[in-house]
Amino acid sequence: MLPWNSSMDSDKVIEMQPITNLTRRRSPRILILGGTSDARKLAEHLAGRPDLTVISSLAGRVNQPRLPEGIVRVGGFGGIAGLIAYLVDENIAVVVDATHPFAAKISRSAEVACNTLCVPLIALERPPWEPNEHDRWCTVPDVQAAVTMVNHKNNRVFLSIGRQELGAFSRCEGAWFLVRAIDEPADKMPAKSKLILQRGPFHLDDELQLFRNESISLIVSKNSGGTATYSKIEAARVLKIPVVMIDRPRKHSIQTLARADDVLNILAGLL
Ligand code: NAP
């Protein structure tokens, strides 16, 4: 776990940098709710600006996160009340929610907290993947629906949905699973399974080789969007493997922006 309010040099913690009242008064303070490559890019854009202070917040899910530039804090806020207290204590002028499309709880907290305090909230979310005419997708609303669909004894399932919801598949005793995650899952694995620990981006040739070597017959994926993990979808297309695609939760009642540039434009108007 990383220290709170620590200053990072792209990959490493280099020193503790307390957020002082002085820096607080000097420039508008932006909180980026992060954990995604979009959030990192946005922090990189903004960190160099002397007229702003940028704080990135990470959930702390992975052991060695890729750290954004600028000030970073790690760990939950303690629900809506905790986030409200944090925004007040840290004198945050704008919140940018650039969390993962499936991280719905923190987005809900952000919306309620920002509404309560009249702090502007900007939502940045990469667009979902769309199937083309060669894809064989079955879109399901959530992980539970995916569990019901895959549990047949002849299925050899490639499962890469992050490690947090893997436990839902532990009751699948029929199918065999190749599970890919960044860190060792805490949840019970499916009875018949093999685990590989890898972090993207992944490349098409490697995905093709993996699916062929393991005779994968079905893929379960979240519709995360972006390029880093899209090659598994391309490989499924090439090999004509069906995909059970888990749809995104609805995160915001406000408009969601797809590009960091759009966020920068809105920030320029707000600050
Ligand atoms: P979540 O369900 O929205 O959040 C659960 C709790 O984690 C939140 O209530 C909050 O705790 C804390 N949290 C989440 N994001 C945070 C952030 N950026 N800064 C500070 N605290 C944060 O999100 P999740 O548990 O991280 O993930 C849910 C789904 O998204 C999973 O399917 C996961 O695979 C996927 N996902 C998430 C991330 C990510 O970086 N969040 C990255 C990749 C995939 P408090 O209530 O205590 O504030």
Tab-separated table of C-alpha atoms and ligand atoms in Angstrom:
chain	number	residue	atom	x	y	z
A	1	MET	CA	0.000	0.000	0.000
A	2	LEU	CA	1.318	3.423	-0.884
A	3	PRO	CA	1.564	6.346	1.501
A	4	TRP	CA	-1.221	8.898	1.321
A	5	ASN	CA	-0.461	12.113	-0.505
A	6	SER	CA	2.845	10.818	-1.745
A	7	SER	CA	4.607	12.306	-4.751
A	8	MET	CA	5.464	9.840	-7.497
A	9	ASP	CA	8.048	9.769	-10.255
A	10	SER	CA	6.113	7.822	-12.947
A	11	ASP	CA	6.875	4.381	-11.482
A	12	LYS	CA	8.277	4.911	-8.013
A	13	VAL	CA	7.450	6.595	-4.762
A	14	ILE	CA	10.220	9.176	-4.459
A	15	GLU	CA	9.260	11.254	-1.452
A	16	MET	CA	6.430	12.137	0.812
A	17	GLN	CA	4.867	15.412	-0.214
A	18	PRO	CA	2.360	16.670	2.305
A	19	ILE	CA	-0.515	18.690	0.952
A	20	THR	CA	-0.048	21.938	2.821
A	21	ASN	CA	-2.466	24.775	3.372
A	22	LEU	CA	-0.115	26.908	1.291
A	23	THR	CA	-0.406	24.800	-1.887
A	24	ARG	CA	-4.095	24.493	-1.142
A	25	ARG	CA	-4.649	28.227	-1.381
A	26	ARG	CA	-2.335	28.846	-4.314
A	27	SER	CA	-4.140	27.089	-7.150
A	28	PRO	CA	-7.413	25.326	-7.939
A	29	ARG	CA	-7.239	21.739	-6.833
A	30	ILE	CA	-8.479	18.956	-9.080
A	31	LEU	CA	-9.191	15.443	-7.860
A	32	ILE	CA	-8.910	12.744	-10.535
A	33	LEU	CA	-10.570	9.483	-9.513
A	34	GLY	CA	-8.266	7.182	-11.415
A	35	GLY	CA	-6.976	3.680	-11.912
A	36	THR	CA	-7.246	3.764	-15.715
A	37	SER	CA	-4.872	4.712	-18.513
A	38	ASP	CA	-7.189	7.620	-19.396
A	39	ALA	CA	-6.827	8.954	-15.863
A	40	ARG	CA	-3.042	8.608	-16.031
A	41	LYS	CA	-2.885	10.491	-19.338
A	42	LEU	CA	-5.062	13.262	-17.977
A	43	ALA	CA	-2.891	13.604	-14.866
A	44	GLU	CA	0.176	13.728	-17.121
A	45	HIS	CA	-1.410	16.573	-19.113
A	46	LEU	CA	-2.323	18.565	-16.037
A	47	ALA	CA	0.580	17.818	-13.695
A	48	GLY	CA	2.922	20.206	-15.486
A	49	ARG	CA	0.620	23.198	-15.124
A	50	PRO	CA	1.765	25.631	-12.452
A	51	ASP	CA	-1.734	27.113	-12.109
A	52	LEU	CA	-3.316	23.852	-10.928
A	53	THR	CA	-2.793	21.214	-8.276
A	54	VAL	CA	-3.736	17.721	-9.421
A	55	ILE	CA	-4.364	14.847	-7.027
A	56	SER	CA	-4.966	11.361	-8.439
A	57	SER	CA	-6.833	8.844	-6.332
A	58	LEU	CA	-6.393	5.080	-6.766
A	59	ALA	CA	-8.504	2.342	-5.215
A	60	GLY	CA	-5.386	0.321	-4.336
A	61	ARG	CA	-6.578	-2.858	-6.038
A	62	VAL	CA	-3.278	-3.946	-7.602
A	63	ASN	CA	0.030	-4.497	-5.817
A	64	GLN	CA	2.202	-2.435	-8.146
A	65	PRO	CA	-0.041	0.119	-9.831
A	66	ARG	CA	1.154	2.222	-12.746
A	67	LEU	CA	1.323	5.563	-11.038
A	68	PRO	CA	0.180	8.840	-12.532
A	69	GLU	CA	2.280	11.977	-12.395
A	70	GLY	CA	1.696	14.444	-9.603
A	71	ILE	CA	0.258	13.853	-6.160
A	72	VAL	CA	-1.246	10.401	-5.591
A	73	ARG	CA	-3.409	9.102	-2.760
A	74	VAL	CA	-4.441	5.473	-2.425
A	75	GLY	CA	-7.425	3.682	-0.870
A	76	GLY	CA	-11.155	4.177	-0.366
A	77	PHE	CA	-12.515	7.392	1.136
A	78	GLY	CA	-14.981	5.650	3.438
A	79	GLY	CA	-18.137	5.872	1.336
A	80	ILE	CA	-20.051	8.998	0.378
A	81	ALA	CA	-19.554	10.679	3.759
A	82	GLY	CA	-15.813	10.036	3.610
A	83	LEU	CA	-15.557	11.483	0.122
A	84	ILE	CA	-17.540	14.573	1.125
A	85	ALA	CA	-15.181	15.101	4.070
A	86	TYR	CA	-12.144	14.635	1.811
A	87	LEU	CA	-13.399	17.155	-0.785
A	88	VAL	CA	-13.972	19.721	1.963
A	89	ASP	CA	-10.690	19.060	3.809
A	90	GLU	CA	-8.645	19.200	0.629
A	91	ASN	CA	-10.528	22.161	-0.826
A	92	ILE	CA	-11.187	20.370	-4.113
A	93	ALA	CA	-12.529	22.670	-6.844
A	94	VAL	CA	-13.355	20.041	-9.512
A	95	VAL	CA	-13.630	16.243	-9.525
A	96	VAL	CA	-12.891	14.216	-12.663
A	97	ASP	CA	-14.247	10.676	-12.494
A	98	ALA	CA	-11.987	8.698	-14.815
A	99	THR	CA	-12.456	5.341	-13.071
A	100	HIS	CA	-12.892	2.008	-14.797
A	101	PRO	CA	-16.256	1.607	-16.601
A	102	PHE	CA	-17.177	-1.188	-14.153
A	103	ALA	CA	-16.267	0.747	-11.001
A	104	ALA	CA	-19.827	1.895	-10.316
A	105	LYS	CA	-19.711	2.401	-6.565
A	106	ILE	CA	-17.038	5.089	-6.522
A	107	SER	CA	-18.802	6.889	-9.390
A	108	ARG	CA	-22.043	6.934	-7.431
A	109	SER	CA	-20.164	8.299	-4.403
A	110	ALA	CA	-18.621	11.001	-6.599
A	111	GLU	CA	-21.971	12.066	-8.006
A	112	VAL	CA	-23.669	12.304	-4.618
A	113	ALA	CA	-20.702	14.010	-2.930
A	114	CYS	CA	-20.271	16.571	-5.726
A	115	ASN	CA	-24.001	17.304	-5.826
A	116	THR	CA	-24.051	17.768	-2.071
A	117	LEU	CA	-21.171	20.256	-2.115
A	118	CYS	CA	-21.960	21.861	-5.523
A	119	VAL	CA	-18.488	20.831	-6.709
A	120	PRO	CA	-18.380	20.361	-10.506
A	121	LEU	CA	-18.028	16.733	-11.603
A	122	ILE	CA	-16.701	15.674	-15.002
A	123	ALA	CA	-17.064	12.041	-16.100
A	124	LEU	CA	-14.519	10.547	-18.497
A	125	GLU	CA	-15.153	7.049	-19.806
A	126	ARG	CA	-13.717	5.334	-22.849
A	127	PRO	CA	-16.377	4.103	-25.287
A	128	PRO	CA	-17.426	0.454	-25.120
A	129	TRP	CA	-16.320	-2.028	-27.784
A	130	GLU	CA	-18.869	-2.650	-30.525
A	131	PRO	CA	-19.182	-6.015	-32.298
A	132	ASN	CA	-18.648	-6.176	-36.060
A	133	GLU	CA	-20.342	-8.621	-38.424
A	134	HIS	CA	-17.647	-11.285	-37.844
A	135	ASP	CA	-17.973	-11.266	-34.060
A	136	ARG	CA	-20.057	-13.850	-32.219
A	137	TRP	CA	-21.024	-12.052	-29.022
A	138	CYS	CA	-23.691	-12.871	-26.526
A	139	THR	CA	-24.124	-9.750	-24.380
A	140	VAL	CA	-25.223	-10.325	-20.783
A	141	PRO	CA	-26.137	-7.710	-18.169
A	142	ASP	CA	-23.808	-8.813	-15.365
A	143	VAL	CA	-21.331	-11.383	-14.071
A	144	GLN	CA	-24.054	-13.627	-12.614
A	145	ALA	CA	-25.660	-13.980	-16.033
A	146	ALA	CA	-22.262	-14.906	-17.498
A	147	VAL	CA	-21.824	-17.616	-14.831
A	148	THR	CA	-25.139	-19.193	-15.833
A	149	MET	CA	-24.178	-19.208	-19.515
A	150	VAL	CA	-20.733	-20.804	-19.355
A	151	ASN	CA	-21.139	-23.721	-16.960
A	152	HIS	CA	-21.238	-26.594	-19.437
A	153	LYS	CA	-18.818	-29.455	-19.249
A	154	ASN	CA	-17.330	-29.172	-22.734
A	155	ASN	CA	-16.497	-25.485	-22.427
A	156	ARG	CA	-12.882	-24.366	-22.154
A	157	VAL	CA	-13.358	-20.798	-21.023
A	158	PHE	CA	-10.912	-17.899	-21.139
A	159	LEU	CA	-11.862	-15.688	-18.196
A	160	SER	CA	-10.310	-12.253	-17.874
A	161	ILE	CA	-12.666	-10.053	-15.882
A	162	GLY	CA	-10.262	-8.789	-13.203
A	163	ARG	CA	-9.933	-10.722	-9.979
A	164	GLN	CA	-12.647	-9.102	-7.889
A	165	GLU	CA	-15.605	-11.029	-9.242
A	166	LEU	CA	-13.878	-14.335	-9.971
A	167	GLY	CA	-15.516	-15.912	-6.923
A	168	ALA	CA	-18.839	-15.975	-8.789
A	169	PHE	CA	-17.370	-18.649	-11.107
A	170	SER	CA	-16.173	-20.898	-8.259
A	171	ARG	CA	-19.473	-22.791	-8.345
A	172	CYS	CA	-18.991	-23.674	-12.037
A	173	GLU	CA	-17.990	-27.304	-11.782
A	174	GLY	CA	-18.710	-28.269	-15.375
A	175	ALA	CA	-16.483	-26.009	-17.471
A	176	TRP	CA	-12.673	-25.653	-17.458
A	177	PHE	CA	-11.262	-22.117	-17.064
A	178	LEU	CA	-8.084	-20.348	-18.073
A	179	VAL	CA	-8.091	-17.371	-15.678
A	180	ARG	CA	-5.907	-14.341	-16.393
A	181	ALA	CA	-5.405	-11.672	-13.717
A	182	ILE	CA	-2.778	-9.082	-12.765
A	183	ASP	CA	-2.393	-10.286	-9.161
A	184	GLU	CA	-3.202	-13.540	-7.377
A	185	PRO	CA	-6.992	-13.677	-6.832
A	186	ALA	CA	-8.227	-13.679	-3.237
A	187	ASP	CA	-11.437	-15.485	-4.219
A	188	LYS	CA	-11.843	-19.219	-4.641
A	189	MET	CA	-11.025	-20.284	-8.202
A	190	PRO	CA	-13.306	-22.530	-10.291
A	191	ALA	CA	-12.746	-26.231	-9.519
A	192	LYS	CA	-11.157	-26.957	-12.911
A	193	SER	CA	-8.921	-24.030	-13.781
A	194	LYS	CA	-5.455	-22.717	-14.579
A	195	LEU	CA	-4.252	-19.252	-13.526
A	196	ILE	CA	-1.899	-16.984	-15.451
A	197	LEU	CA	-0.718	-13.711	-13.932
A	198	GLN	CA	-0.112	-11.080	-16.611
A	199	ARG	CA	-0.655	-7.384	-17.126
A	200	GLY	CA	-1.651	-5.879	-20.481
A	201	PRO	CA	-1.331	-4.508	-23.042
A	202	PHE	CA	-1.688	-7.809	-24.864
A	203	HIS	CA	-0.915	-8.453	-28.523
A	204	LEU	CA	-2.965	-10.291	-31.112
A	205	ASP	CA	-0.298	-12.902	-31.985
A	206	ASP	CA	0.161	-13.829	-28.321
A	207	GLU	CA	-3.579	-14.077	-27.738
A	208	LEU	CA	-3.982	-16.286	-30.822
A	209	GLN	CA	-1.211	-18.560	-29.616
A	210	LEU	CA	-2.639	-18.723	-26.092
A	211	PHE	CA	-6.162	-19.562	-27.260
A	212	ARG	CA	-4.873	-22.205	-29.680
A	213	ASN	CA	-2.520	-23.791	-27.126
A	214	GLU	CA	-5.260	-24.002	-24.518
A	215	SER	CA	-8.016	-25.027	-26.992
A	216	ILE	CA	-10.205	-22.174	-25.770
A	217	SER	CA	-13.824	-22.572	-26.906
A	218	LEU	CA	-15.457	-19.594	-25.149
A	219	ILE	CA	-14.341	-16.183	-23.886
A	220	VAL	CA	-15.868	-14.222	-21.034
A	221	SER	CA	-15.019	-10.532	-21.011
A	222	LYS	CA	-16.240	-7.292	-19.531
A	223	ASN	CA	-16.940	-4.618	-22.122
A	224	SER	CA	-14.076	-2.504	-20.806
A	225	GLY	CA	-13.334	-0.714	-24.085
A	226	GLY	CA	-9.910	0.722	-24.939
A	227	THR	CA	-6.994	-0.852	-26.752
A	228	ALA	CA	-4.939	-2.560	-24.020
A	229	THR	CA	-7.055	-5.722	-23.851
A	230	TYR	CA	-8.886	-5.547	-27.190
A	231	SER	CA	-6.616	-8.133	-28.828
A	232	LYS	CA	-8.492	-10.968	-27.060
A	233	ILE	CA	-11.634	-9.810	-28.894
A	234	GLU	CA	-9.745	-9.697	-32.196
A	235	ALA	CA	-8.315	-13.165	-31.549
A	236	ALA	CA	-11.809	-14.484	-30.813
A	237	ARG	CA	-12.931	-13.046	-34.151
A	238	VAL	CA	-10.053	-14.686	-36.054
A	239	LEU	CA	-10.592	-18.074	-34.378
A	240	LYS	CA	-14.406	-17.795	-34.503
A	241	ILE	CA	-14.661	-18.228	-30.738
A	242	PRO	CA	-17.912	-16.954	-29.171
A	243	VAL	CA	-17.644	-14.211	-26.554
A	244	VAL	CA	-19.897	-13.760	-23.538
A	245	MET	CA	-19.661	-9.981	-23.213
A	246	ILE	CA	-20.630	-8.496	-19.858
A	247	ASP	CA	-22.342	-5.153	-20.355
A	248	ARG	CA	-21.315	-2.039	-18.439
A	249	PRO	CA	-23.244	-0.817	-15.442
A	250	ARG	CA	-24.845	2.603	-15.797
A	251	LYS	CA	-22.557	4.859	-13.797
A	252	HIS	CA	-23.649	8.463	-14.202
A	253	SER	CA	-26.710	10.607	-14.666
A	254	ILE	CA	-24.467	13.344	-16.112
A	255	GLN	CA	-23.055	13.274	-19.631
A	256	THR	CA	-19.952	11.127	-19.991
A	257	LEU	CA	-17.021	12.380	-22.074
A	258	ALA	CA	-15.013	9.969	-24.193
A	259	ARG	CA	-11.760	11.901	-24.676
A	260	ALA	CA	-9.270	13.541	-22.339
A	261	ASP	CA	-9.271	16.594	-24.661
A	262	ASP	CA	-12.974	17.129	-23.958
A	263	VAL	CA	-12.200	17.124	-20.241
A	264	LEU	CA	-9.415	19.662	-20.726
A	265	ASN	CA	-11.807	21.950	-22.641
A	266	ILE	CA	-14.416	21.801	-19.889
A	267	LEU	CA	-11.777	22.374	-17.225
A	268	ALA	CA	-10.540	25.425	-19.101
A	269	GLY	CA	-14.074	26.840	-18.922
A	270	LEU	CA	-14.518	26.012	-15.257
A	271	LEU	CA	-11.239	27.266	-13.821
B	1	NAP	P1	-16.066	0.228	-7.090
B	1	NAP	O1	-16.864	-0.996	-6.875
B	1	NAP	O2	-16.678	1.371	-7.774
B	1	NAP	O3	-15.474	0.751	-5.728
B	1	NAP	C1	-15.468	0.045	-4.526
B	1	NAP	C2	-14.840	0.941	-3.492
B	1	NAP	O4	-13.451	1.095	-3.764
B	1	NAP	C3	-15.401	2.358	-3.526
B	1	NAP	O5	-16.606	2.464	-2.826
B	1	NAP	C4	-14.266	3.139	-2.926
B	1	NAP	O6	-14.204	2.952	-1.526
B	1	NAP	C5	-13.048	2.440	-3.492
B	1	NAP	N1	-12.573	3.045	-4.740
B	1	NAP	C6	-12.810	2.643	-6.022
B	1	NAP	N2	-12.146	3.409	-6.890
B	1	NAP	C7	-11.472	4.320	-6.155
B	1	NAP	C8	-10.587	5.389	-6.479
B	1	NAP	N3	-10.234	5.671	-7.746
B	1	NAP	N4	-10.070	6.109	-5.445
B	1	NAP	C9	-10.398	5.826	-4.161
B	1	NAP	N5	-11.224	4.836	-3.812
B	1	NAP	C10	-11.747	4.084	-4.777
B	1	NAP	O7	-14.722	-0.082	-7.902
B	1	NAP	P2	-13.692	-1.284	-7.787
B	1	NAP	O8	-13.995	-2.117	-6.578
B	1	NAP	O9	-12.325	-0.740	-7.920
B	1	NAP	O10	-13.929	-2.078	-9.081
B	1	NAP	C11	-15.199	-2.486	-9.502
B	1	NAP	C12	-15.085	-3.120	-10.888
B	1	NAP	O11	-14.260	-2.333	-11.756
B	1	NAP	C13	-14.460	-4.486	-10.858
B	1	NAP	O12	-15.171	-5.225	-11.796
B	1	NAP	C14	-13.039	-4.263	-11.321
B	1	NAP	O13	-12.556	-5.396	-12.006
B	1	NAP	C15	-13.182	-3.100	-12.256
B	1	NAP	N6	-11.939	-2.340	-12.310
B	1	NAP	C16	-11.727	-1.291	-11.457
B	1	NAP	C17	-10.543	-0.562	-11.530
B	1	NAP	C18	-10.290	0.606	-10.596
B	1	NAP	O14	-9.201	1.183	-10.693
B	1	NAP	N7	-11.185	1.029	-9.706
B	1	NAP	C19	-9.572	-0.902	-12.469
B	1	NAP	C20	-9.798	-1.975	-13.294
B	1	NAP	C21	-10.994	-2.679	-13.198
B	1	NAP	P3	-14.918	3.955	-0.511
B	1	NAP	O15	-16.387	3.680	-0.618
B	1	NAP	O16	-14.327	3.580	0.795
B	1	NAP	O17	-14.581	5.345	-0.940
